[in-house]
JSON list of C-alpha atoms in Angstrom, two decimals:
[
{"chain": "A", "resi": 6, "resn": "UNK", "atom": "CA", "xyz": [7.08, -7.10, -16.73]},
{"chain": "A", "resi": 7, "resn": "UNK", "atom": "CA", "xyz": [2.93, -7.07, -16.74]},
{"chain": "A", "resi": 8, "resn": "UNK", "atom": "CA", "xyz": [0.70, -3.78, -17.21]},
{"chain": "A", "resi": 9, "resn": "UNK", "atom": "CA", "xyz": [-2.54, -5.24, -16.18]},
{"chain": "A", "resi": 10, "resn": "UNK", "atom": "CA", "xyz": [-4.24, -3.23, -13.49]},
{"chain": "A", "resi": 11, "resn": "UNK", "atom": "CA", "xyz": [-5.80, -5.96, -10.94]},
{"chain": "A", "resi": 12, "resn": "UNK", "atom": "CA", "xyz": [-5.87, -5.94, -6.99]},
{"chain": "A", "resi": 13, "resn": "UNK", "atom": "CA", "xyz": [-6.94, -4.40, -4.08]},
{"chain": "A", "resi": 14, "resn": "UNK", "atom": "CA", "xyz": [-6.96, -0.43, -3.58]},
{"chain": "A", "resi": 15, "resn": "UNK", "atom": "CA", "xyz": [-4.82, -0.83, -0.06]},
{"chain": "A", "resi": 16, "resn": "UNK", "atom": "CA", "xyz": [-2.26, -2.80, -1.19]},
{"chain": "A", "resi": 17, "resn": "UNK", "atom": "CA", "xyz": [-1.48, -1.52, -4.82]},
{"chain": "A", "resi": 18, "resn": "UNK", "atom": "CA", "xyz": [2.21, -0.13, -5.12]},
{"chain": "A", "resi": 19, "resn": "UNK", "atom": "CA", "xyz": [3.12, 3.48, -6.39]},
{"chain": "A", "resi": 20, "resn": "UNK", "atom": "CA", "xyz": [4.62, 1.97, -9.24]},
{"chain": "A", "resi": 21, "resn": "UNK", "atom": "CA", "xyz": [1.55, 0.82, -10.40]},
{"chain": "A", "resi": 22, "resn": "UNK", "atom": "CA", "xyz": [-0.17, 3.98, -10.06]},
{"chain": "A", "resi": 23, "resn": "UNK", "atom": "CA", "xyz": [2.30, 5.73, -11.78]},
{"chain": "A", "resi": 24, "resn": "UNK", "atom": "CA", "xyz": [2.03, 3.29, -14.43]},
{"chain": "A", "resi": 25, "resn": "UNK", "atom": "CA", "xyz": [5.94, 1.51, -14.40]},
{"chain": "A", "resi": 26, "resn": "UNK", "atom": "CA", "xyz": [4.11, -2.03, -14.81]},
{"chain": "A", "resi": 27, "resn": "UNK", "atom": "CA", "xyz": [4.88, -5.18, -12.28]},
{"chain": "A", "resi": 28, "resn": "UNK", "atom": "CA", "xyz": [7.54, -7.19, -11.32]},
{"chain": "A", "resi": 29, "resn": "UNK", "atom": "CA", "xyz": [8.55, -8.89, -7.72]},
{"chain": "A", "resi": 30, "resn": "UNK", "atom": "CA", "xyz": [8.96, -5.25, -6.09]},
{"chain": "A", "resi": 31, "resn": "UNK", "atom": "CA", "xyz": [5.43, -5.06, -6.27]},
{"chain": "A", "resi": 32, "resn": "UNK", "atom": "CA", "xyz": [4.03, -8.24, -4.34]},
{"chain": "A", "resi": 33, "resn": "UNK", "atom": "CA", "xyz": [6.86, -7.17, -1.89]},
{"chain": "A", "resi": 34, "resn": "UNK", "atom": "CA", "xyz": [5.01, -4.14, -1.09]},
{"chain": "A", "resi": 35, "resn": "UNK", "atom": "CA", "xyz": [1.97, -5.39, -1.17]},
{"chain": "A", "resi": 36, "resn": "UNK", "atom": "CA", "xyz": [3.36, -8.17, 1.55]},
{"chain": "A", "resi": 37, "resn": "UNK", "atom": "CA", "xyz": [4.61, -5.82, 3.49]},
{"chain": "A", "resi": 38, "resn": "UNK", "atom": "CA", "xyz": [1.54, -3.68, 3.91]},
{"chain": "A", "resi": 39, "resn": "UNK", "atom": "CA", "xyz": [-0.30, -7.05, 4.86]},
{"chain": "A", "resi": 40, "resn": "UNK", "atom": "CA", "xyz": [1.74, -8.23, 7.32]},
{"chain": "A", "resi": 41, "resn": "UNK", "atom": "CA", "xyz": [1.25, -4.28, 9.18]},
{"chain": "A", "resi": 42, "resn": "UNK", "atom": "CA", "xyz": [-2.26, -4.55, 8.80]},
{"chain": "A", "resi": 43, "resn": "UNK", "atom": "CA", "xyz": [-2.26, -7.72, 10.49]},
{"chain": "A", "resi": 44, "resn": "UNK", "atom": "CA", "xyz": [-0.24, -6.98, 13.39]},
{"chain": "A", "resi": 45, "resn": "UNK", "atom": "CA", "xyz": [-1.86, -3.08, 13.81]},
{"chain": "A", "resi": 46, "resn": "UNK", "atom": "CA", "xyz": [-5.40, -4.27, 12.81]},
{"chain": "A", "resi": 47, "resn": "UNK", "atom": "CA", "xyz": [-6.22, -1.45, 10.52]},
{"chain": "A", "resi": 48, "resn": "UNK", "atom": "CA", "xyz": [-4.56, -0.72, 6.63]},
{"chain": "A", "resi": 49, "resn": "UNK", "atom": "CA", "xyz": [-1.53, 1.28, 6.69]},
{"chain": "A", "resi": 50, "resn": "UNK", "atom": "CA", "xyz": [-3.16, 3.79, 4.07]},
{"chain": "A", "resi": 51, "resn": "UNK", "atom": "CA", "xyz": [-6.70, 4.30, 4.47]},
{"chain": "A", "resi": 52, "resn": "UNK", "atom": "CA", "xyz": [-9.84, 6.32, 2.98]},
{"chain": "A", "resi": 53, "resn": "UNK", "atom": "CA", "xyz": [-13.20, 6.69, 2.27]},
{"chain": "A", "resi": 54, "resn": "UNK", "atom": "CA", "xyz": [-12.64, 6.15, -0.55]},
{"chain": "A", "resi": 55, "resn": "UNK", "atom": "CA", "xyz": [-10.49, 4.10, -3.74]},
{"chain": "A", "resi": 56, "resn": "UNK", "atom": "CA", "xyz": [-9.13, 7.50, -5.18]},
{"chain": "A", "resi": 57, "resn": "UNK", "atom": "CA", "xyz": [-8.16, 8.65, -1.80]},
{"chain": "A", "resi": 58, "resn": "UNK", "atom": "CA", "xyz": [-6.37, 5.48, -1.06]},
{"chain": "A", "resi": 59, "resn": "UNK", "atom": "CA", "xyz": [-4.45, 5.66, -4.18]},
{"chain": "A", "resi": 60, "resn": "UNK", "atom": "CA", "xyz": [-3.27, 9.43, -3.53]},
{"chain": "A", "resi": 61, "resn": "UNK", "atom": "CA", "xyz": [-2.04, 8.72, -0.08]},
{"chain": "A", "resi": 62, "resn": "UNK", "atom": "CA", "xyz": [0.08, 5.79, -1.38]},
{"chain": "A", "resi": 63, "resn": "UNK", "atom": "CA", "xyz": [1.59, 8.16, -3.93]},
{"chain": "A", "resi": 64, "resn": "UNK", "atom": "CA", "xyz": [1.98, 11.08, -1.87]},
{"chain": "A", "resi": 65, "resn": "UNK", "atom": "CA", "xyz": [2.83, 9.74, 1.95]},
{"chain": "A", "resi": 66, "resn": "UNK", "atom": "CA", "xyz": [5.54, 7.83, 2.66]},
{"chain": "A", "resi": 67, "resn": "UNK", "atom": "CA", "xyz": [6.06, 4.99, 4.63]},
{"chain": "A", "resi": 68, "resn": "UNK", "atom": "CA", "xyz": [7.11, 4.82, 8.18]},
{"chain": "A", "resi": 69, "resn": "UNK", "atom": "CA", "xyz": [7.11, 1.87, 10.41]},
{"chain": "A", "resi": 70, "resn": "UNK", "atom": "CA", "xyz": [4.25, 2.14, 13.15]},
{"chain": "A", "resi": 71, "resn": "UNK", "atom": "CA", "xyz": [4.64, 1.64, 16.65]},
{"chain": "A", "resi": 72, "resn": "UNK", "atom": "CA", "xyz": [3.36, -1.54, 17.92]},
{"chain": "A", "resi": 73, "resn": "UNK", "atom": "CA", "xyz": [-0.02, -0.22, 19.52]},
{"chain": "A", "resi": 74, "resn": "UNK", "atom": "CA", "xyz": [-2.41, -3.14, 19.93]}
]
């Protein structure tokens, strides 16, 4: 399991940002939140800003969206 910090803001795991490291769980995530923003057009956790980003991922959880196009 790897430490280093690298990546972008909207696809970053809450393990990461609570500092447990990386391992296969976290490219899942990060797959998974891809493959929503692709079909819905828009990341699943947004902000204005990094910071913001990173709290929603740690505080919200995730639900599956509807399909609206």
């Amino acid at each position: 399991m790897t430490t280093q910090g690298v990546g972008t803001a909207y696809y970053v795991a809450p393990e990461i940002l609570e500092g447990f490291g990386y391992n296969k769980s976290v490219d899942i995530w990060a797959m998974g939140l891809i493959l929503d923003e692709l079909i819905h057009g828009t990341p699943f956790f947004n902000g204005k800003s990094e910071e913001e980003v990173h709290y929603k991922i740690k505080v919200e959880n995730y639900q599956i969206r509807n399909k609206e196009y």
